[in-house]
mmCIF file of C-alpha atoms in Angstrom:
data_model
loop_
_atom_site.group_PDB
_atom_site.id
_atom_site.type_symbol
_atom_site.label_atom_id
_atom_site.label_comp_id
_atom_site.label_asym_id
_atom_site.label_seq_id
_atom_site.Cartn_x
_atom_site.Cartn_y
_atom_site.Cartn_z
ATOM 1 C CA MET A 503 37.434 11.268 21.380
ATOM 2 C CA LYS A 504 39.008 13.718 23.805
ATOM 3 C CA LYS A 505 39.743 16.126 20.937
ATOM 4 C CA VAL A 506 36.100 16.120 19.841
ATOM 5 C CA TRP A 507 34.978 16.753 23.409
ATOM 6 C CA ILE A 508 37.517 19.588 23.893
ATOM 7 C CA ILE A 509 36.580 21.197 20.560
ATOM 8 C CA SER A 510 32.862 20.907 21.379
ATOM 9 C CA ALA A 511 33.375 22.365 24.854
ATOM 10 C CA ALA A 512 35.443 25.227 23.421
ATOM 11 C CA ALA A 513 32.771 25.970 20.787
ATOM 12 C CA VAL A 514 30.008 26.003 23.426
ATOM 13 C CA LEU A 515 32.120 28.259 25.641
ATOM 14 C CA ILE A 516 32.779 30.701 22.775
ATOM 15 C CA VAL A 517 29.073 30.801 21.852
ATOM 16 C CA ALA A 518 28.161 31.371 25.519
ATOM 17 C CA ILE A 519 30.683 34.208 25.869
ATOM 18 C CA VAL A 520 29.577 35.907 22.630
ATOM 19 C CA GLY A 521 25.916 35.487 23.623
ATOM 20 C CA GLY A 522 26.625 36.902 27.085
ATOM 21 C CA ILE A 523 28.402 39.926 25.623
ATOM 22 C CA MET A 524 25.544 40.539 23.189
ATOM 23 C CA TRP A 525 22.946 40.247 25.988
ATOM 24 C CA PHE A 526 24.959 42.603 28.246
ATOM 25 C CA ASN A 527 25.240 45.182 25.446
ATOM 26 C CA PHE A 528 21.497 44.936 24.761
ATOM 27 C CA THR A 529 20.605 45.423 28.432
ATOM 28 C CA GLN A 530 22.753 48.563 28.468
ATOM 29 C CA SER A 531 20.995 50.097 25.452
ATOM 30 C CA PRO A 532 18.362 52.853 25.221
ATOM 31 C CA GLU A 533 16.063 50.356 23.505
ATOM 32 C CA TYR A 534 16.111 48.055 26.530
ATOM 33 C CA ALA A 535 15.563 51.048 28.841
ATOM 34 C CA LEU A 536 12.479 52.047 26.802
ATOM 35 C CA MET A 537 11.088 48.513 27.075
ATOM 36 C CA ASN A 538 11.466 48.702 30.854
ATOM 37 C CA ILE A 539 9.899 52.169 30.974
ATOM 38 C CA PHE A 540 6.862 51.004 28.983
ATOM 39 C CA ARG A 541 6.518 47.910 31.161
ATOM 40 C CA ASP A 542 6.745 49.897 34.404
ATOM 41 C CA MET A 543 4.255 52.491 33.159
ATOM 42 C CA SER A 544 1.774 49.833 32.072
ATOM 43 C CA GLU A 545 2.044 48.231 35.518
ATOM 44 C CA SER A 546 2.158 51.386 37.679
ATOM 45 C CA GLY A 547 0.859 54.210 35.498
ATOM 46 C CA ALA A 548 2.623 57.572 35.675
ATOM 47 C CA GLU A 549 4.394 56.573 38.904
ATOM 48 C CA GLY A 550 6.227 53.897 36.921
ATOM 49 C CA LEU A 551 7.961 56.698 35.025
ATOM 50 C CA ARG A 552 9.634 58.354 38.033
ATOM 51 C CA PRO A 553 12.557 55.907 38.508
ATOM 52 C CA HIS A 554 13.387 56.285 34.810
ATOM 53 C CA LEU A 555 13.845 60.075 34.960
ATOM 54 C CA THR A 556 17.131 61.931 35.367
ATOM 55 C CA ALA A 557 17.562 64.030 38.511
ATOM 56 C CA ASP A 558 16.796 67.210 36.513
ATOM 57 C CA ALA A 559 13.643 65.700 35.010
ATOM 58 C CA GLN A 560 12.486 64.556 38.463
ATOM 59 C CA THR A 561 12.972 68.107 39.768
ATOM 60 C CA THR A 562 10.866 69.438 36.879
ATOM 61 C CA LEU A 563 8.184 66.852 37.618
ATOM 62 C CA ASP A 564 8.212 67.779 41.317
ATOM 63 C CA ASN A 565 7.758 71.456 40.380
ATOM 64 C CA ILE A 566 4.819 70.569 38.116
ATOM 65 C CA ASN A 567 3.267 68.446 40.882
ATOM 66 C CA ALA A 568 3.709 71.276 43.391
ATOM 67 C CA PHE A 569 1.955 73.622 40.953
ATOM 68 C CA ALA A 570 -0.839 71.094 40.398
ATOM 69 C CA GLU A 571 -1.353 70.795 44.173
ATOM 70 C CA ASN A 572 -1.700 74.562 44.501
ATOM 71 C CA LYS A 573 -5.060 75.517 46.055
ATOM 72 C CA ILE A 574 -5.722 78.161 43.402
ATOM 73 C CA VAL A 575 -5.043 75.680 40.597
ATOM 74 C CA ASN A 576 -7.323 73.140 42.264
ATOM 75 C CA ALA A 577 -10.050 75.762 42.599
ATOM 76 C CA ILE A 578 -9.775 76.612 38.878
ATOM 77 C CA VAL A 579 -9.841 72.922 37.932
ATOM 78 C CA GLY A 580 -12.887 72.513 40.183
ATOM 79 C CA LEU A 581 -14.624 75.452 38.500
ATOM 80 C CA LEU A 582 -13.879 74.046 35.055
ATOM 81 C CA ASP A 583 -15.020 70.591 36.185
ATOM 82 C CA MET A 584 -12.070 68.935 34.414
ATOM 83 C CA LYS A 585 -11.857 65.867 36.659
ATOM 84 C CA ASP A 586 -14.073 63.841 34.317
ATOM 85 C CA ASP A 587 -12.001 64.989 31.341
ATOM 86 C CA ILE A 588 -8.784 63.870 33.047
ATOM 87 C CA THR A 589 -10.291 60.425 33.738
ATOM 88 C CA VAL A 590 -11.303 60.098 30.081
ATOM 89 C CA LEU A 591 -7.829 61.227 28.971
ATOM 90 C CA LYS A 592 -6.177 58.535 31.137
ATOM 91 C CA GLU A 593 -8.469 55.881 29.643
ATOM 92 C CA LYS A 594 -7.692 57.046 26.099
ATOM 93 C CA LEU A 595 -3.946 56.974 26.765
ATOM 94 C CA GLN A 596 -4.224 53.332 27.802
ATOM 95 C CA GLN A 597 -5.962 52.571 24.483
ATOM 96 C CA THR A 598 -3.263 54.306 22.453
ATOM 97 C CA LYS A 599 -0.879 52.175 20.381
ATOM 98 C CA TRP A 600 2.777 53.176 20.812
ATOM 99 C CA ASP A 601 5.738 52.171 18.619
ATOM 100 C CA VAL A 602 9.413 53.087 18.528
ATOM 101 C CA VAL A 603 10.094 54.634 15.101
ATOM 102 C CA ASP A 604 13.789 55.380 15.468
ATOM 103 C CA ILE A 605 16.500 55.784 18.069
ATOM 104 C CA MET A 606 19.476 58.019 17.433
ATOM 105 C CA LYS A 607 22.151 57.304 19.979
ATOM 106 C CA GLY A 608 25.535 58.550 20.993
ATOM 107 C CA GLU A 609 27.724 57.289 23.777
ATOM 108 C CA ASN A 610 25.864 59.071 26.594
ATOM 109 C CA ASN A 611 22.803 60.586 24.871
ATOM 110 C CA ALA A 612 19.965 59.209 22.793
ATOM 111 C CA VAL A 613 16.762 60.473 21.201
ATOM 112 C CA ALA A 614 13.892 58.055 20.712
ATOM 113 C CA ILE A 615 11.138 58.939 18.285
ATOM 114 C CA LEU A 616 7.858 57.301 19.229
ATOM 115 C CA SER A 617 4.725 57.099 17.149
ATOM 116 C CA PHE A 618 1.277 56.912 18.654
ATOM 117 C CA GLU A 619 -2.105 56.081 17.193
ATOM 118 C CA TYR A 620 -5.505 56.273 18.787
ATOM 119 C CA ASP A 621 -8.507 54.967 16.868
ATOM 120 C CA GLU A 622 -7.031 56.078 13.486
ATOM 121 C CA ASP A 623 -8.232 59.633 14.229
ATOM 122 C CA LEU A 624 -5.349 60.821 16.345
ATOM 123 C CA ASN A 625 -1.786 59.948 15.484
ATOM 124 C CA GLY A 626 1.635 61.526 15.475
ATOM 125 C CA THR A 627 5.127 61.340 16.916
ATOM 126 C CA MET A 628 6.993 62.546 19.959
ATOM 127 C CA GLU A 629 10.648 62.679 20.919
ATOM 128 C CA ILE A 630 12.128 61.414 24.161
ATOM 129 C CA SER A 631 15.641 62.594 25.008
ATOM 130 C CA MET A 632 17.603 60.128 27.113
ATOM 131 C CA THR A 633 20.867 60.495 29.015
ATOM 132 C CA LYS A 634 23.088 57.939 30.679
ATOM 133 C CA GLU A 635 22.962 58.659 34.397
ATOM 134 C CA GLU A 636 24.432 56.321 37.004
ATOM 135 C CA LYS A 637 25.199 53.795 34.215
ATOM 136 C CA ALA A 638 21.516 53.616 33.227
ATOM 137 C CA TRP A 639 19.582 55.251 30.399
ATOM 138 C CA LYS A 640 17.065 57.727 31.823
ATOM 139 C CA ILE A 641 14.606 60.183 30.307
ATOM 140 C CA ASP A 642 15.866 63.748 30.380
ATOM 141 C CA ASP A 643 13.218 65.504 28.299
ATOM 142 C CA ILE A 644 10.004 64.802 26.398
ATOM 143 C CA GLN A 645 9.035 66.979 23.460
ATOM 144 C CA LEU A 646 5.355 67.657 22.943
ATOM 145 C CA PRO A 647 3.701 65.410 20.345
ATOM 146 C CA LYS A 648 3.579 66.363 16.686
ATOM 147 C CA LEU A 649 0.173 65.469 15.339
ATOM 148 C CA ASN A 650 -0.346 64.137 11.825
#
């Protein structure tokens, strides 16, 4: 009886260790990072993206934001009356279906190819370059979408 109990306990322990290792490896993958990025963006919008950017990508984003806050740029946007268009664009992005097509990964770099589809009229792919920074996968670059 003791042998059966010891063998059973050893089997459960081995399964738990293997399962733990598999879960740890999954949580350290670019795929898991993308799931978290999508979740954070769906909860917080564009601000949910910031913690998932590398330092270089955050600097680029800050430069774009500084440009967007420029008084001349705001005056041009005001003249073009694009505020309604931007609101519509945000709504359409929320209605867009996103899927991960492929992820090519190395030890410290990965490229995720995402597909998007909006109302069967607008679809295509885009590439997201990811880098391991501070032991976490972060977005380093986003290539403009390729429309089909």
